[in-house]
Coordinates of C-alpha atoms in Angstrom, one line a residue:
X12 CA -40.8 -127.8 149.6
X13 CA -41.6 -126.9 152.9
X14 CA -44.1 -129.6 153.8
X15 CA -41.5 -132.9 153.5
X16 CA -39.9 -131.5 157.2
X17 CA -41.1 -133.7 159.9
X18 CA -40.9 -133.0 163.3
X19 CA -41.1 -136.4 165.7
X20 CA -40.5 -137.2 169.5
X21 CA -36.9 -138.9 170.0
X22 CA -36.5 -141.8 172.5
X23 CA -35.5 -139.2 175.0
X24 CA -38.7 -137.2 174.8
X25 CA -37.1 -134.6 173.3
X26 CA -38.2 -132.9 169.7
X27 CA -36.3 -134.1 166.7
X28 CA -36.6 -133.7 162.8
X29 CA -36.4 -135.5 159.6
X30 CA -36.7 -134.8 155.9
X31 CA -38.8 -136.9 153.4
X32 CA -36.6 -137.5 150.2
X33 CA -39.3 -139.6 148.4
X34 CA -42.0 -142.0 149.4
X35 CA -39.9 -144.3 151.6
X36 CA -36.9 -142.6 152.5
X37 CA -35.9 -139.8 155.1
X38 CA -32.7 -137.9 155.9
X39 CA -32.6 -136.9 159.8
X40 CA -31.3 -133.8 160.9
X41 CA -31.1 -134.8 164.6
X42 CA -30.6 -138.0 166.4
X43 CA -33.5 -140.4 166.8
X44 CA -32.5 -141.2 170.3
X45 CA -31.2 -138.3 172.0
X46 CA -31.1 -135.2 169.8
X47 CA -30.3 -132.8 172.8
X48 CA -26.9 -134.5 173.2
X49 CA -25.8 -133.1 169.6
X50 CA -24.0 -130.1 171.2
X51 CA -21.2 -132.6 172.4
X52 CA -20.2 -133.6 168.8
X53 CA -19.4 -129.7 168.0
X54 CA -16.8 -129.1 170.5
X55 CA -15.9 -125.4 171.7
X56 CA -17.1 -123.5 169.0
X57 CA -15.4 -119.9 169.2
X58 CA -17.7 -117.1 168.4
X59 CA -15.4 -114.4 166.6
X60 CA -17.4 -113.0 164.0
X61 CA -18.9 -109.3 163.9
X62 CA -21.7 -110.8 162.1
X63 CA -22.5 -114.7 162.7
X64 CA -24.6 -116.9 160.2
X65 CA -25.9 -119.7 161.2
X66 CA -26.3 -121.6 157.8
X67 CA -28.6 -124.5 158.5
X68 CA -29.9 -124.9 162.2
X69 CA -32.5 -127.1 162.4
X70 CA -33.9 -127.2 166.1
X71 CA -30.6 -125.6 167.4
X72 CA -29.3 -128.3 169.4
X73 CA -25.7 -128.0 168.4
X74 CA -25.4 -124.7 169.5
X75 CA -27.8 -124.6 172.7
X76 CA -25.0 -124.8 175.5
X77 CA -22.8 -122.1 174.0
X78 CA -25.7 -119.5 172.8
X79 CA -25.1 -117.4 176.0
X80 CA -21.3 -116.7 174.9
X81 CA -22.6 -114.8 171.9
X82 CA -21.6 -111.1 172.6
X83 CA -24.4 -108.9 172.9
X84 CA -23.2 -106.7 169.6
X85 CA -23.0 -109.6 167.4
X86 CA -25.4 -109.4 164.3
X87 CA -27.3 -112.8 163.8
X88 CA -28.3 -113.9 160.6
X89 CA -30.2 -117.2 160.2
X90 CA -30.4 -119.0 157.0
X91 CA -32.8 -122.3 156.9
X92 CA -34.2 -123.9 154.4
X93 CA -37.4 -124.4 156.7
X94 CA -39.4 -121.5 158.2
X95 CA -40.5 -124.0 160.9
X96 CA -36.9 -124.5 162.1
X97 CA -36.4 -120.8 162.2
X98 CA -39.5 -120.1 163.9
X99 CA -38.4 -122.8 166.3
X100 CA -35.0 -121.5 167.1
X101 CA -36.5 -117.9 167.6
X102 CA -38.1 -119.1 170.6
X103 CA -36.0 -121.6 172.0
X104 CA -32.9 -119.9 171.6
X105 CA -33.1 -116.2 170.6
X106 CA -36.1 -115.0 172.4
X107 CA -34.3 -112.1 174.0
X108 CA -32.2 -111.0 170.8
X109 CA -35.3 -110.6 168.4
X110 CA -33.9 -107.2 167.1
X111 CA -30.4 -108.4 166.2
X112 CA -31.5 -111.1 163.9
X113 CA -32.3 -111.4 160.1
X114 CA -33.7 -114.7 159.1
X115 CA -33.7 -116.3 155.3
X116 CA -35.8 -119.5 154.7
X117 CA -36.6 -120.7 150.9
X118 CA -40.0 -119.0 151.2
X119 CA -38.7 -115.8 152.2
X120 CA -35.2 -116.0 150.2
X121 CA -35.8 -113.0 147.9
X122 CA -37.0 -110.5 149.9
X123 CA -34.8 -111.4 152.7
X124 CA -31.6 -111.7 150.4
X125 CA -32.7 -108.2 149.4
X126 CA -32.9 -107.0 153.1
X127 CA -29.3 -108.0 153.7
X128 CA -28.1 -106.2 150.7
X129 CA -29.6 -103.1 152.1
X130 CA -27.9 -104.0 155.5
X131 CA -24.5 -104.7 153.9
X132 CA -23.8 -100.8 153.5
X133 CA -22.9 -101.3 157.4
X134 CA -20.7 -104.4 156.9
X135 CA -17.7 -102.6 156.2
X136 CA -14.7 -103.7 158.0
X137 CA -16.9 -106.3 159.8
X138 CA -15.9 -110.2 160.2
X139 CA -18.1 -112.5 159.0
X140 CA -18.6 -116.0 160.5
X141 CA -20.4 -119.0 159.1
X142 CA -21.4 -121.7 161.4
X143 CA -23.0 -124.6 159.6
X144 CA -25.2 -127.3 160.9
X145 CA -23.8 -130.3 158.7
X146 CA -27.3 -132.4 158.4
X147 CA -29.4 -129.5 157.6
X148 CA -26.8 -128.0 155.0
X149 CA -26.2 -131.1 153.4
X150 CA -29.9 -132.0 152.4
X151 CA -30.4 -128.5 150.6
X152 CA -26.6 -127.4 149.9
X153 CA -27.5 -125.7 146.9
X154 CA -29.8 -123.3 148.8
X155 CA -27.4 -122.1 151.2
X156 CA -24.3 -121.7 148.9
X157 CA -26.6 -119.7 146.8
X158 CA -27.6 -117.3 149.8
X159 CA -24.0 -117.3 151.2
X160 CA -22.4 -116.3 147.8
X161 CA -25.1 -113.6 147.7
X162 CA -23.9 -112.2 151.2
X163 CA -20.3 -112.5 150.5
X164 CA -20.7 -110.9 147.3
X165 CA -22.4 -107.7 149.4
X166 CA -19.9 -107.9 152.0
X167 CA -17.2 -107.4 149.1
X168 CA -19.1 -104.5 147.4
X169 CA -19.6 -102.8 150.6
X170 CA -16.3 -103.0 152.0
X171 CA -13.2 -100.9 151.1
X172 CA -10.2 -102.9 149.6
X173 CA -8.7 -104.9 152.3
X174 CA -5.4 -104.1 154.1
X175 CA -3.3 -106.8 153.0
X176 CA -1.4 -108.5 155.9
X177 CA 0.3 -111.6 153.8
X178 CA 1.3 -112.0 150.3
X179 CA 0.1 -115.5 150.6
X180 CA -1.2 -118.1 152.7
X181 CA 0.5 -121.8 153.0
X182 CA -1.1 -124.6 154.2
X183 CA 1.6 -125.8 156.2
X184 CA 2.5 -129.2 157.9
X185 CA 5.1 -131.4 157.8
X186 CA 4.5 -132.6 154.3
X187 CA 7.5 -132.5 151.7
X188 CA 8.2 -128.8 150.4
X189 CA 6.2 -127.1 152.8
X190 CA 9.0 -125.9 155.0
X191 CA 10.9 -124.7 152.1
X192 CA 8.3 -122.9 150.6
X193 CA 7.5 -121.1 154.0
X194 CA 11.5 -119.9 153.9
X195 CA 11.1 -118.9 150.2
X196 CA 7.9 -116.9 151.0
X197 CA 9.5 -115.0 153.6
X198 CA 12.3 -114.2 151.1
X199 CA 9.7 -112.7 148.5
X200 CA 9.1 -108.7 148.6
X201 CA 6.0 -108.3 150.6
X202 CA 4.4 -109.1 154.0
X203 CA 5.4 -112.3 155.4
X204 CA 3.6 -115.7 154.6
X205 CA 0.2 -116.6 156.7
X206 CA 0.9 -120.3 157.6
X207 CA -2.5 -122.1 158.0
X208 CA -1.6 -125.0 160.5
X209 CA -4.1 -127.4 159.3
X210 CA -2.6 -130.6 160.9
X211 CA -3.5 -128.9 164.4
X212 CA -7.2 -129.0 163.6
X213 CA -9.4 -131.7 164.7
X214 CA -12.9 -131.7 163.0
X215 CA -14.4 -129.9 160.1
X216 CA -16.1 -127.3 162.5
X217 CA -12.9 -126.3 163.9
X218 CA -11.0 -126.2 160.4
X219 CA -13.7 -124.4 158.5
X220 CA -13.9 -121.6 161.3
X221 CA -9.9 -121.2 161.6
X222 CA -10.2 -121.0 157.7
X223 CA -12.6 -118.1 157.8
X224 CA -11.1 -116.4 160.7
X225 CA -7.7 -116.4 159.3
X226 CA -8.4 -115.6 155.7
X227 CA -10.4 -112.5 157.2
X228 CA -7.7 -111.4 159.4
X229 CA -4.7 -111.9 156.7
X230 CA -6.6 -111.1 153.6
X231 CA -3.9 -112.9 151.6
X232 CA -3.5 -112.5 147.8
X233 CA -3.7 -116.5 147.1
X234 CA -3.7 -119.8 149.1
X235 CA -0.7 -122.2 148.0
X236 CA -0.8 -125.9 148.8
X237 CA 1.3 -128.8 148.0
X238 CA -0.3 -131.8 146.3
X239 CA -3.5 -130.4 147.9
X240 CA -2.3 -131.2 151.5
X241 CA -4.6 -129.1 154.1
X242 CA -7.7 -129.4 152.0
X243 CA -10.6 -130.8 154.0
X244 CA -12.9 -133.3 152.5
X245 CA -16.1 -131.5 151.9
X246 CA -14.7 -128.8 149.7
X247 CA -15.0 -125.7 152.3
X248 CA -11.5 -124.4 151.3
X249 CA -11.9 -124.2 147.3
X250 CA -15.6 -123.1 147.8
X251 CA -14.7 -120.4 150.4
X252 CA -12.0 -119.0 148.3
X253 CA -14.0 -118.9 144.9
X254 CA -16.6 -117.0 146.8
X255 CA -14.2 -114.5 148.1
X256 CA -12.4 -114.1 144.7
X257 CA -9.2 -115.6 146.1
X258 CA -7.0 -118.0 143.9
X259 CA -6.0 -121.0 145.2
X260 CA -2.6 -122.6 143.6
X261 CA -2.0 -126.3 144.1
X262 CA 1.6 -127.2 143.2
X263 CA 1.7 -131.0 142.2
X264 CA 4.9 -133.0 142.9
X265 CA 3.6 -136.3 142.8
X266 CA 1.1 -137.8 140.4
X267 CA -2.3 -135.9 140.5
X268 CA -4.6 -139.1 139.6
X269 CA -4.4 -140.5 143.3
X270 CA -4.7 -137.0 144.9
X271 CA -7.4 -135.8 143.0
X272 CA -9.6 -139.2 143.6
X273 CA -11.4 -137.1 146.6
X274 CA -10.6 -133.5 145.8
X275 CA -11.6 -133.6 141.9
X276 CA -15.3 -132.7 142.4
X277 CA -14.2 -129.7 144.4
X278 CA -12.0 -128.2 141.4
X279 CA -13.2 -125.0 140.4
X280 CA -12.1 -121.9 138.4
X281 CA -10.5 -120.0 141.4
X282 CA -7.7 -122.8 141.6
X283 CA -4.4 -122.7 139.5
X284 CA -2.4 -125.9 139.1
X285 CA 1.3 -126.2 138.8
X286 CA 3.0 -129.5 138.1
X287 CA 6.7 -130.6 138.2
X288 CA 5.9 -133.1 135.3
X289 CA 4.4 -131.5 132.2
X290 CA 2.9 -134.9 131.3
X291 CA 0.2 -134.4 133.7
X292 CA -0.9 -131.0 132.3
X293 CA -3.7 -132.2 130.0
X294 CA -4.9 -133.9 132.9
X295 CA -4.9 -131.4 135.4
X296 CA -6.7 -128.9 132.5
X297 CA -9.6 -131.7 132.1
X298 CA -10.2 -131.6 136.0
X299 CA -11.3 -128.1 135.6
X300 CA -8.4 -126.0 136.8
X301 CA -8.7 -122.3 135.7
X302 CA -4.9 -122.6 134.3
X303 CA -2.1 -125.2 134.8
X304 CA 1.8 -124.5 134.2
X305 CA 5.0 -126.7 134.6
X306 CA 6.9 -125.6 137.6
X307 CA 10.2 -128.0 137.9
X308 CA 11.5 -128.6 141.6
X309 CA 14.2 -126.3 142.8
X310 CA 16.9 -126.1 145.8
X311 CA 16.7 -124.5 149.2
X312 CA 20.2 -123.0 149.7
X313 CA 19.5 -122.7 153.8
X314 CA 19.7 -126.6 153.7
X315 CA 22.4 -127.3 150.8
X316 CA 25.0 -124.8 151.2
X317 CA 29.0 -125.6 150.3
X318 CA 31.3 -125.3 152.8
X319 CA 35.0 -125.8 152.8
X320 CA 36.3 -128.5 150.3
X321 CA 36.1 -132.1 151.6
X322 CA 37.5 -135.3 150.3
X323 CA 34.7 -138.0 149.9
X324 CA 35.1 -141.0 152.0
X325 CA 32.6 -143.0 149.3
X326 CA 33.4 -143.4 145.7
X327 CA 30.2 -144.2 144.6
X328 CA 26.7 -144.2 146.2
X329 CA 23.0 -143.7 145.8
X330 CA 20.7 -141.9 148.3
X331 CA 17.3 -142.7 148.6
X332 CA 14.7 -145.8 149.1
X333 CA 14.5 -149.0 147.3
X334 CA 11.0 -148.6 146.8
X335 CA 10.4 -152.3 147.6
X336 CA 7.9 -154.4 149.4
X337 CA 6.8 -152.3 152.2
X338 CA 6.5 -149.4 149.8
X339 CA 4.7 -151.2 147.3
X340 CA 2.2 -152.9 149.8
X341 CA 1.2 -149.7 151.0
X342 CA 0.0 -148.8 147.8
X343 CA -1.8 -152.1 147.6
X344 CA -3.7 -151.5 150.8
X345 CA -5.3 -148.6 148.9
X346 CA -7.2 -150.6 146.7
X347 CA -8.9 -154.4 146.3
X348 CA -5.4 -155.9 145.6
X349 CA -5.0 -159.6 145.2
X350 CA -2.2 -161.8 143.7
X351 CA -4.1 -162.6 140.8
X352 CA -3.1 -159.0 139.5
X353 CA 0.5 -160.0 140.0
X354 CA 0.9 -161.2 136.2
X355 CA -0.7 -157.9 135.2
X356 CA 1.4 -155.1 137.2
X357 CA 4.8 -157.0 136.2
X358 CA 4.0 -156.8 132.3
X359 CA 2.9 -153.2 132.3
X360 CA 5.8 -152.3 134.7
X361 CA 8.0 -153.5 132.1
X362 CA 6.5 -151.9 129.3
X363 CA 6.6 -149.0 131.0
X364 CA 10.3 -149.2 131.5
X365 CA 10.9 -149.8 127.7
X366 CA 8.6 -146.9 127.0
X367 CA 9.0 -144.1 129.4
X368 CA 5.7 -142.0 129.5
X369 CA 3.6 -144.9 128.8
X370 CA -0.2 -143.9 129.8
X371 CA -0.4 -146.8 132.1
X372 CA -4.2 -146.2 132.8
X373 CA -4.9 -146.1 128.8
X374 CA -3.4 -149.1 128.4
X375 CA -5.3 -150.9 131.4
X376 CA -8.6 -149.8 129.9
X377 CA -7.9 -151.1 126.3
X378 CA -6.7 -154.3 127.8
X379 CA -10.0 -154.5 129.7
X380 CA -12.1 -153.1 126.8
X381 CA -10.7 -155.9 124.4
X382 CA -11.1 -158.6 126.7
X383 CA -7.4 -159.3 126.8
X384 CA -7.7 -159.0 130.9
X385 CA -10.4 -159.1 133.4
X386 CA -10.2 -157.4 136.6
X387 CA -12.2 -157.7 139.7
X388 CA -13.0 -154.2 140.0
X389 CA -14.1 -151.2 137.5
X390 CA -14.3 -148.3 139.1
X391 CA -12.3 -144.9 139.4
X392 CA -10.3 -145.5 142.6
X393 CA -9.3 -149.1 142.0
X394 CA -8.1 -148.4 138.8
X395 CA -6.1 -145.0 139.8
X396 CA -4.4 -147.0 142.4
X397 CA -3.7 -150.2 140.3
X398 CA -1.9 -147.6 137.7
X399 CA 0.2 -146.2 140.6
X400 CA 1.2 -149.9 141.7
X401 CA 2.2 -150.4 138.1
X402 CA 4.1 -147.2 137.8
X403 CA 5.9 -147.7 141.2
X404 CA 6.7 -151.2 140.6
X405 CA 8.4 -150.2 137.3
X406 CA 10.6 -147.4 139.6
X407 CA 11.5 -150.3 142.0
X408 CA 12.6 -152.6 139.2
X409 CA 14.7 -149.5 137.6
X410 CA 16.4 -148.8 141.0
X411 CA 17.1 -152.7 141.4
X412 CA 18.5 -152.9 137.7
X413 CA 20.7 -150.1 138.2
X414 CA 22.0 -150.6 141.7
X415 CA 22.5 -154.4 141.3
X416 CA 24.3 -153.6 138.0
X417 CA 26.9 -151.3 140.3
X418 CA 27.3 -153.8 143.3
X419 CA 30.6 -155.0 141.9
X420 CA 31.8 -151.4 141.3
X421 CA 31.3 -151.0 145.1
X422 CA 28.0 -148.9 145.1
X423 CA 26.8 -148.2 148.6
X424 CA 23.3 -147.1 149.6
X425 CA 22.1 -144.6 152.1
X426 CA 18.4 -144.8 153.5
X427 CA 15.9 -147.8 153.8
X428 CA 18.9 -150.5 154.5
X429 CA 16.3 -153.2 155.0
X430 CA 14.5 -152.5 151.9
X431 CA 18.0 -152.5 149.6
X432 CA 18.8 -155.9 151.3
X433 CA 15.7 -157.5 150.7
X434 CA 16.1 -156.3 147.1
X435 CA 19.5 -157.0 146.5
X436 CA 20.9 -159.6 149.1
X437 CA 23.2 -158.8 152.2
X438 CA 26.4 -158.2 150.3
X439 CA 25.2 -154.7 149.2
X440 CA 26.9 -152.2 151.2
X441 CA 23.8 -150.1 152.8
X442 CA 23.2 -147.0 155.4
X443 CA 20.9 -146.0 157.9
X444 CA 18.0 -143.6 157.4
X445 CA 19.4 -139.9 157.1
X446 CA 17.3 -136.9 158.0
X447 CA 16.9 -134.3 155.0
X448 CA 17.4 -131.4 156.8
X449 CA 20.2 -132.1 159.0
X450 CA 22.6 -135.0 157.3
X451 CA 21.7 -135.2 153.6
X452 CA 24.2 -132.2 152.4
X453 CA 26.9 -133.7 154.6
X454 CA 26.2 -137.1 153.1
X455 CA 26.1 -135.9 149.5
X456 CA 29.4 -134.3 150.0
X457 CA 31.0 -137.5 151.6
X458 CA 30.1 -139.4 148.0
X459 CA 32.1 -138.7 145.0
X460 CA 29.9 -139.9 142.5
X461 CA 26.1 -139.5 143.3
X462 CA 23.9 -141.8 141.1
X463 CA 20.5 -140.5 140.6
X464 CA 17.5 -142.7 139.6
X465 CA 14.3 -140.7 138.6
X466 CA 11.0 -142.6 139.5
X467 CA 8.8 -143.8 136.7
X468 CA 6.1 -141.1 137.8
X469 CA 8.5 -138.6 136.4
X470 CA 8.5 -139.3 132.4
X471 CA 10.5 -136.1 131.6
X472 CA 11.0 -134.0 134.9
X473 CA 13.8 -133.9 137.4
X474 CA 14.0 -134.8 140.6
X475 CA 15.1 -133.2 144.0
X476 CA 18.8 -134.9 143.8
X477 CA 19.4 -132.6 140.6
X478 CA 19.5 -129.5 142.5
X479 CA 20.3 -130.6 146.1
X480 CA 23.8 -132.5 145.3
X481 CA 25.6 -129.6 143.2
X482 CA 24.4 -127.2 145.7
X483 CA 25.8 -129.0 148.3
X484 CA 29.1 -129.2 146.4
X485 CA 29.3 -132.6 145.3
X486 CA 28.8 -134.5 141.6
X487 CA 25.8 -136.0 140.3
X488 CA 25.6 -138.5 137.3
X489 CA 21.7 -138.4 136.6
X490 CA 19.6 -140.4 134.3
X491 CA 18.6 -138.7 130.9
X492 CA 15.5 -136.6 131.6
X493 CA 14.1 -134.0 129.1
X494 CA 13.7 -131.4 131.4
X495 CA 17.5 -131.8 132.8
X496 CA 18.4 -130.2 129.3
X497 CA 16.0 -127.5 129.9
X498 CA 17.3 -126.4 133.2
X499 CA 20.7 -127.0 132.9
X500 CA 23.8 -127.1 129.9
X501 CA 24.4 -131.0 129.6
X502 CA 28.2 -131.3 129.5
X503 CA 29.2 -128.3 131.5
X504 CA 26.6 -127.8 134.4
X505 CA 25.1 -131.6 134.3
X506 CA 25.9 -135.1 132.9
X507 CA 23.8 -137.5 132.1
X508 CA 23.7 -141.4 131.3
X509 CA 21.5 -142.9 128.7
X510 CA 22.1 -146.8 129.6
X511 CA 23.6 -148.9 132.5
X512 CA 26.7 -149.4 130.2
X513 CA 26.7 -145.5 129.7
X514 CA 26.7 -145.0 133.5
X515 CA 29.2 -147.6 133.9
X516 CA 31.7 -145.8 131.7
X517 CA 31.0 -142.5 133.0
X518 CA 31.3 -143.8 136.5
X519 CA 34.7 -145.2 135.5
X520 CA 35.8 -141.5 134.2
X521 CA 34.4 -139.4 136.7
X522 CA 35.4 -141.5 140.0
X523 CA 39.0 -140.3 139.5
X524 CA 38.5 -136.9 137.5
X525 CA 38.3 -134.9 140.8
X526 CA 38.7 -131.5 139.1
X527 CA 36.0 -132.2 136.2
X528 CA 33.6 -133.3 138.9
X529 CA 34.3 -130.1 140.9
X530 CA 34.0 -127.8 137.6
X531 CA 30.6 -129.3 137.0
X532 CA 29.3 -129.3 140.4
X533 CA 30.4 -125.4 140.9
X534 CA 28.8 -124.5 137.3
X535 CA 25.7 -126.3 138.3
X536 CA 25.7 -124.6 141.7
X537 CA 26.0 -121.2 140.1
X538 CA 23.0 -122.1 137.7
X539 CA 20.9 -123.1 140.7
X540 CA 21.3 -120.0 142.7
X541 CA 20.7 -117.7 140.0
X542 CA 17.7 -119.7 138.7
X543 CA 16.8 -122.6 140.4
X544 CA 15.9 -121.7 144.1
X545 CA 12.7 -122.1 145.9
X546 CA 12.4 -118.3 146.3
X547 CA 12.6 -118.3 142.2
X548 CA 9.5 -120.7 142.3
X549 CA 7.5 -118.7 144.4
X550 CA 8.1 -115.5 142.4
X551 CA 6.9 -117.3 139.5
X552 CA 3.9 -118.4 141.4
X553 CA 3.1 -114.9 142.6
X554 CA 3.8 -113.5 138.9
X555 CA 1.3 -116.0 137.6
X556 CA -1.4 -115.2 140.2
X557 CA -1.0 -111.4 139.5
X558 CA -1.3 -111.7 135.4

């Protein structure tokens, strides 16, 4: 209803606005103090669209100092729920541009949208930029999204099929696998990947403008994210992609439960989920992804390539962190941790070690429902991070037990030296952290028998070591994982251990069986190059997107 908008005089003497939401509550569209300073918080908005849509304009303070930069040829569409706001901005901001303006309000929506549909025949090849006034947009989000969906629907129908400049757009930063996927996308037939450098963008307005511009310029077939990195916190990316009919692919390479805590509400049918662990597929399906698929990790041959034969200088080693106190404290900082939870974490982490794949969250729910335990919280965020704490505590215990049992065999650890010494004492021989891209390959090659220990967040899947170590020309003894047998032939391409005693026996054997180590590593390397590179994985993603 239009009558719930109230204009009033702010402390500065300038006009401001608020919306009455019930008998006693208001939501302010502008400041009560100095609404005229609102433009400061909007930074330097770039006007790049041939058609610019102001989705919610309020009283226009956010663009007052920028409106003179609008090119005279730009077509302007003002969408605001309130006709009063539109008329105010017509006079205050656009008095000299009346002929280039189309407006849509709640009362004129039907007729105005019909006019836009007629006008859209002239939009072919035009770039459309949407600039939102966040406060106005938030009050009547459904109205704005409905009108914008219609606008982009008209644009798609009026424009010829866009010329594709990129096969896919990768949300790109410094996170795990993003660089590997960039290189892999370059190897797949077709145009080079578009990189959306989300870490370089500050604020939602800058992010949204850059996203719109790059998508319209590049016209990628799909958008790819690792662990939803690069997603904004307001759902702009999934909404925009769905509106344009552009699929978003998310490849989860960590437990998706914590990742989806703040993004689950934005999952829609334009989104496809891949996950390195098949145990999480039912959960992802329940979250609303259009389709879900298991996609294992792989290798990047440019990082791990076999060089001339080298004699190992370390008989037995493990490359990786202890996942000890500092790591677990980071998880605890994300929820309402207190030391009274320690017995529960200790008990359930032990159960998880006995029963890999134990549904920790379901067990917690059962214990609380049956009043076996009482928790100081019951909300999703705290319960999710408590579950994560239990899972990673189990991983820490698993690493401590295995590496601790091999100390008398002279095992050496590489990376996280402080964590390992804190976990197992000063007698353990440790080495400093190593750089993944420049040092890891050589480190693996200098170890005769690389021990692999899989995190407990992966009940069936394999980790990066099973690919990287053979590709570097070295040998790995991996813990038994179901996926390992799906990717390699056990006995000739991969060797696993089923218990600590089994591990010790195989260490004794392979430590001196140099020829066997080399043969198994070479067979695994051949399989990896043929089937398990990131180029192959990107090919699977593209095939699924186009199917």
